Amino acid sequence: MFPTFEFMGKTIGVYGLCSIAGLVVAGTVMYNLVKKKGIYAQDITLLAVAVAVGMFVGGHIVYGITHIPEIIDLFKNMPRYTAREFWRALGGCFGGMVFYGGLIGSFICIAVFKKFQIAANLQKTNIMDAYSVVVPLFHVFGRIGCFLGGCCYGIESSFGFIVTGNQLSPGVNDVRRFPVQLVEAGCNLIIFLVLLVLYKKGRAKDKLIYIYLLIYPAVRFGLEFLRGDEIRGFLFGLSTSQWISIGLFAFSVISLVIKSRQGQKSADGAEDMQ
């Protein structure tokens, strides 16, 4: 593991580098999926910017939610801090990112982007299908970045890796840790391949986002028990991400049921017209 490296006199964060690589690869794959539908490269580029903004803002907001007790305590003791100390401490409470926050933020930004995007082909295309395919692909790179950077580390285990000298994530040091980041990266790769096959074969059209939100939350819920970092917020014994997983899974089940009923009504209506 190496969280940073030196290049031309500058310190480069490996996690950030992996995230950028993930965005480039995922964006390229997504463009290849939709280009036959007449969507131009500039549309995908603008969409990628919207997604990146949503991920950045949403990820930091949910990270802050996991630090609500610290934020409350910070405001209670505000008079004890100078202005600079207060804002630095508050910034630290929002300094990290939570994947689910970024995911939800990206969904919101895509919806807003489509609403104000005038490109006819983009309006007619369910861009969420293609986006659902590449999200787990991007996540593969993100979790590899987590592993190399030493964050999101696993529980103490007889199987895994021992890290020393990681100053960015000292909690990972000197203890053999289960490589939960790599396991999640592998799971995301499998999810990507499954969704890609469904997309290529035209199956589950307009439903891929719900399928993704059934599979990944189930995987994430289980993997959370193998996480060793405890700065993720806990309520009734479950982490913030586990509660979000439950919510997204339930949302997907309800959405698929509604879509199924709507499809059945449309089929019945078509038969009546005949």
mmCIF file of N, CA and C in Angstrom, residues 67-127:
data_model
loop_
_atom_site.group_PDB
_atom_site.id
_atom_site.type_symbol
_atom_site.label_atom_id
_atom_site.label_comp_id
_atom_site.label_asym_id
_atom_site.label_seq_id
_atom_site.Cartn_x
_atom_site.Cartn_y
_atom_site.Cartn_z
ATOM 1 N N HIS A 67 -20.683 12.404 10.962
ATOM 2 C CA HIS A 67 -19.961 13.114 12.023
ATOM 3 C C HIS A 67 -20.861 14.136 12.727
ATOM 4 N N ILE A 68 -22.158 13.884 12.724
ATOM 5 C CA ILE A 68 -23.087 14.823 13.354
ATOM 6 C C ILE A 68 -22.753 15.078 14.831
ATOM 7 N N PRO A 69 -22.439 14.040 15.644
ATOM 8 C CA PRO A 69 -22.093 14.328 17.046
ATOM 9 C C PRO A 69 -20.936 15.313 17.181
ATOM 10 N N GLU A 70 -19.885 15.136 16.347
ATOM 11 C CA GLU A 70 -18.752 16.053 16.396
ATOM 12 C C GLU A 70 -19.151 17.459 15.969
ATOM 13 N N ILE A 71 -20.027 17.554 14.967
ATOM 14 C CA ILE A 71 -20.469 18.863 14.493
ATOM 15 C C ILE A 71 -21.284 19.585 15.565
ATOM 16 N N ILE A 72 -22.185 18.839 16.214
ATOM 17 C CA ILE A 72 -22.983 19.421 17.300
ATOM 18 C C ILE A 72 -22.083 19.907 18.425
ATOM 19 N N ASP A 73 -21.121 19.075 18.794
ATOM 20 C CA ASP A 73 -20.189 19.444 19.860
ATOM 21 C C ASP A 73 -19.369 20.667 19.461
ATOM 22 N N LEU A 74 -19.012 20.750 18.196
ATOM 23 C CA LEU A 74 -18.234 21.877 17.699
ATOM 24 C C LEU A 74 -19.005 23.188 17.835
ATOM 25 N N PHE A 75 -20.296 23.166 17.477
ATOM 26 C CA PHE A 75 -21.111 24.372 17.577
ATOM 27 C C PHE A 75 -21.390 24.738 19.038
ATOM 28 N N LYS A 76 -21.531 23.733 19.889
ATOM 29 C CA LYS A 76 -21.754 24.006 21.313
ATOM 30 C C LYS A 76 -20.574 24.726 21.938
ATOM 31 N N ASN A 77 -19.384 24.376 21.470
ATOM 32 C CA ASN A 77 -18.162 24.946 22.036
ATOM 33 C C ASN A 77 -17.541 26.001 21.136
ATOM 34 N N MET A 78 -18.350 26.595 20.273
ATOM 35 C CA MET A 78 -17.848 27.574 19.321
ATOM 36 C C MET A 78 -17.032 28.699 19.967
ATOM 37 N N PRO A 79 -17.459 29.248 21.127
ATOM 38 C CA PRO A 79 -16.690 30.354 21.723
ATOM 39 C C PRO A 79 -15.251 29.991 22.073
ATOM 40 N N ARG A 80 -14.960 28.704 22.200
ATOM 41 C CA ARG A 80 -13.614 28.292 22.580
ATOM 42 C C ARG A 80 -12.631 28.338 21.410
ATOM 43 N N TYR A 81 -13.163 28.461 20.203
ATOM 44 C CA TYR A 81 -12.321 28.421 19.024
ATOM 45 C C TYR A 81 -12.153 29.800 18.405
ATOM 46 N N THR A 82 -11.021 29.994 17.768
ATOM 47 C CA THR A 82 -10.882 31.148 16.889
ATOM 48 C C THR A 82 -11.641 30.835 15.602
ATOM 49 N N ALA A 83 -11.893 31.835 14.791
ATOM 50 C CA ALA A 83 -12.631 31.625 13.541
ATOM 51 C C ALA A 83 -11.913 30.617 12.646
ATOM 52 N N ARG A 84 -10.588 30.742 12.591
ATOM 53 C CA ARG A 84 -9.823 29.831 11.739
ATOM 54 C C ARG A 84 -9.908 28.406 12.269
ATOM 55 N N GLU A 85 -9.786 28.221 13.577
ATOM 56 C CA GLU A 85 -9.850 26.893 14.176
ATOM 57 C C GLU A 85 -11.222 26.267 13.971
ATOM 58 N N PHE A 86 -12.269 27.088 14.115
ATOM 59 C CA PHE A 86 -13.636 26.572 13.958
ATOM 60 C C PHE A 86 -13.864 26.059 12.534
ATOM 61 N N TRP A 87 -13.527 26.883 11.548
ATOM 62 C CA TRP A 87 -13.783 26.485 10.169
ATOM 63 C C TRP A 87 -12.895 25.323 9.740
ATOM 64 N N ARG A 88 -11.696 25.253 10.308
ATOM 65 C CA ARG A 88 -10.831 24.120 10.003
ATOM 66 C C ARG A 88 -11.415 22.827 10.565
ATOM 67 N N ALA A 89 -11.920 22.908 11.815
ATOM 68 C CA ALA A 89 -12.522 21.724 12.435
ATOM 69 C C ALA A 89 -13.799 21.317 11.707
ATOM 70 N N LEU A 90 -14.604 22.305 11.311
ATOM 71 C CA LEU A 90 -15.842 22.000 10.581
ATOM 72 C C LEU A 90 -15.524 21.389 9.224
ATOM 73 N N GLY A 91 -14.503 21.917 8.576
ATOM 74 C CA GLY A 91 -14.089 21.350 7.292
ATOM 75 C C GLY A 91 -13.633 19.912 7.429
ATOM 76 N N GLY A 92 -12.977 19.601 8.572
ATOM 77 C CA GLY A 92 -12.550 18.229 8.811
ATOM 78 C C GLY A 92 -13.721 17.273 8.930
ATOM 79 N N CYS A 93 -14.843 17.769 9.479
ATOM 80 C CA CYS A 93 -16.040 16.928 9.617
ATOM 81 C C CYS A 93 -16.656 16.587 8.264
ATOM 82 N N PHE A 94 -16.361 17.399 7.250
ATOM 83 C CA PHE A 94 -16.871 17.144 5.896
ATOM 84 C C PHE A 94 -15.730 16.782 4.942
ATOM 85 N N GLY A 95 -14.563 16.451 5.519
ATOM 86 C CA GLY A 95 -13.371 16.286 4.697
ATOM 87 C C GLY A 95 -13.312 15.016 3.875
ATOM 88 N N GLY A 96 -14.013 13.967 4.305
ATOM 89 C CA GLY A 96 -13.990 12.718 3.551
ATOM 90 C C GLY A 96 -15.197 12.577 2.643
ATOM 91 N N MET A 97 -15.314 11.423 2.031
ATOM 92 C CA MET A 97 -16.444 11.172 1.136
ATOM 93 C C MET A 97 -17.021 9.790 1.397
ATOM 94 N N VAL A 98 -18.338 9.683 1.277
ATOM 95 C CA VAL A 98 -19.039 8.407 1.392
ATOM 96 C C VAL A 98 -19.610 8.060 0.018
ATOM 97 N N PHE A 99 -19.358 6.838 -0.439
ATOM 98 C CA PHE A 99 -19.773 6.459 -1.795
ATOM 99 C C PHE A 99 -21.261 6.669 -2.018
ATOM 100 N N TYR A 100 -22.073 6.252 -1.068
ATOM 101 C CA TYR A 100 -23.524 6.372 -1.244
ATOM 102 C C TYR A 100 -23.950 7.823 -1.437
ATOM 103 N N GLY A 101 -23.316 8.732 -0.706
ATOM 104 C CA GLY A 101 -23.633 10.143 -0.882
ATOM 105 C C GLY A 101 -23.316 10.606 -2.288
ATOM 106 N N GLY A 102 -22.145 10.162 -2.796
ATOM 107 C CA GLY A 102 -21.777 10.506 -4.161
ATOM 108 C C GLY A 102 -22.717 9.892 -5.181
ATOM 109 N N LEU A 103 -23.156 8.654 -4.921
ATOM 110 C CA LEU A 103 -24.074 7.981 -5.837
ATOM 111 C C LEU A 103 -25.405 8.724 -5.925
ATOM 112 N N ILE A 104 -25.979 9.032 -4.765
ATOM 113 C CA ILE A 104 -27.258 9.746 -4.732
ATOM 114 C C ILE A 104 -27.111 11.127 -5.346
ATOM 115 N N GLY A 105 -26.000 11.800 -5.042
ATOM 116 C CA GLY A 105 -25.754 13.119 -5.620
ATOM 117 C C GLY A 105 -25.659 13.066 -7.133
ATOM 118 N N SER A 106 -25.024 12.016 -7.654
ATOM 119 C CA SER A 106 -24.904 11.881 -9.109
ATOM 120 C C SER A 106 -26.263 11.631 -9.752
ATOM 121 N N PHE A 107 -27.125 10.845 -9.105
ATOM 122 C CA PHE A 107 -28.472 10.611 -9.631
ATOM 123 C C PHE A 107 -29.246 11.928 -9.743
ATOM 124 N N ILE A 108 -29.145 12.738 -8.698
ATOM 125 C CA ILE A 108 -29.848 14.021 -8.690
ATOM 126 C C ILE A 108 -29.343 14.912 -9.824
ATOM 127 N N CYS A 109 -28.017 14.962 -9.987
ATOM 128 C CA CYS A 109 -27.441 15.823 -11.024
ATOM 129 C C CYS A 109 -27.795 15.324 -12.425
ATOM 130 N N ILE A 110 -27.870 14.009 -12.619
ATOM 131 C CA ILE A 110 -28.278 13.477 -13.922
ATOM 132 C C ILE A 110 -29.715 13.872 -14.223
ATOM 133 N N ALA A 111 -30.597 13.782 -13.224
ATOM 134 C CA ALA A 111 -31.998 14.154 -13.418
ATOM 135 C C ALA A 111 -32.123 15.624 -13.779
ATOM 136 N N VAL A 112 -31.372 16.475 -13.092
ATOM 137 C CA VAL A 112 -31.394 17.915 -13.387
ATOM 138 C C VAL A 112 -30.817 18.181 -14.770
ATOM 139 N N PHE A 113 -29.714 17.488 -15.091
ATOM 140 C CA PHE A 113 -29.067 17.671 -16.391
ATOM 141 C C PHE A 113 -30.023 17.311 -17.534
ATOM 142 N N LYS A 114 -30.706 16.187 -17.407
ATOM 143 C CA LYS A 114 -31.632 15.765 -18.457
ATOM 144 C C LYS A 114 -32.805 16.722 -18.588
ATOM 145 N N LYS A 115 -33.225 17.294 -17.480
ATOM 146 C CA LYS A 115 -34.369 18.202 -17.514
ATOM 147 C C LYS A 115 -34.068 19.465 -18.321
ATOM 148 N N PHE A 116 -32.822 19.934 -18.224
ATOM 149 C CA PHE A 116 -32.458 21.181 -18.891
ATOM 150 C C PHE A 116 -31.635 20.956 -20.152
ATOM 151 N N GLN A 117 -31.340 19.713 -20.488
ATOM 152 C CA GLN A 117 -30.596 19.404 -21.700
ATOM 153 C C GLN A 117 -31.565 19.340 -22.875
ATOM 154 N N ILE A 118 -31.258 20.083 -23.926
ATOM 155 C CA ILE A 118 -32.196 20.192 -25.054
ATOM 156 C C ILE A 118 -31.894 19.181 -26.162
ATOM 157 N N ALA A 119 -30.803 18.429 -26.034
ATOM 158 C CA ALA A 119 -30.481 17.447 -27.070
ATOM 159 C C ALA A 119 -31.579 16.386 -27.139
ATOM 160 N N ALA A 120 -32.237 16.299 -28.276
ATOM 161 C CA ALA A 120 -33.394 15.415 -28.422
ATOM 162 C C ALA A 120 -33.035 13.960 -28.160
ATOM 163 N N ASN A 121 -31.908 13.513 -28.709
ATOM 164 C CA ASN A 121 -31.530 12.108 -28.547
ATOM 165 C C ASN A 121 -31.255 11.769 -27.087
ATOM 166 N N LEU A 122 -30.690 12.718 -26.360
ATOM 167 C CA LEU A 122 -30.417 12.479 -24.952
ATOM 168 C C LEU A 122 -31.706 12.436 -24.152
ATOM 169 N N GLN A 123 -32.669 13.268 -24.553
ATOM 170 C CA GLN A 123 -33.958 13.283 -23.872
ATOM 171 C C GLN A 123 -34.695 11.964 -24.080
ATOM 172 N N LYS A 124 -34.564 11.376 -25.252
ATOM 173 C CA LYS A 124 -35.290 10.141 -25.558
ATOM 174 C C LYS A 124 -34.604 8.903 -24.996
ATOM 175 N N THR A 125 -33.353 9.022 -24.637
ATOM 176 C CA THR A 125 -32.588 7.874 -24.159
ATOM 177 C C THR A 125 -32.656 7.776 -22.638
ATOM 178 N N ASN A 126 -32.870 6.572 -22.154
ATOM 179 C CA ASN A 126 -32.806 6.373 -20.711
ATOM 180 C C ASN A 126 -31.339 6.255 -20.326
ATOM 181 N N ILE A 127 -30.752 7.418 -20.056
ATOM 182 C CA ILE A 127 -29.324 7.461 -19.782
ATOM 183 C C ILE A 127 -28.989 6.719 -18.502
#
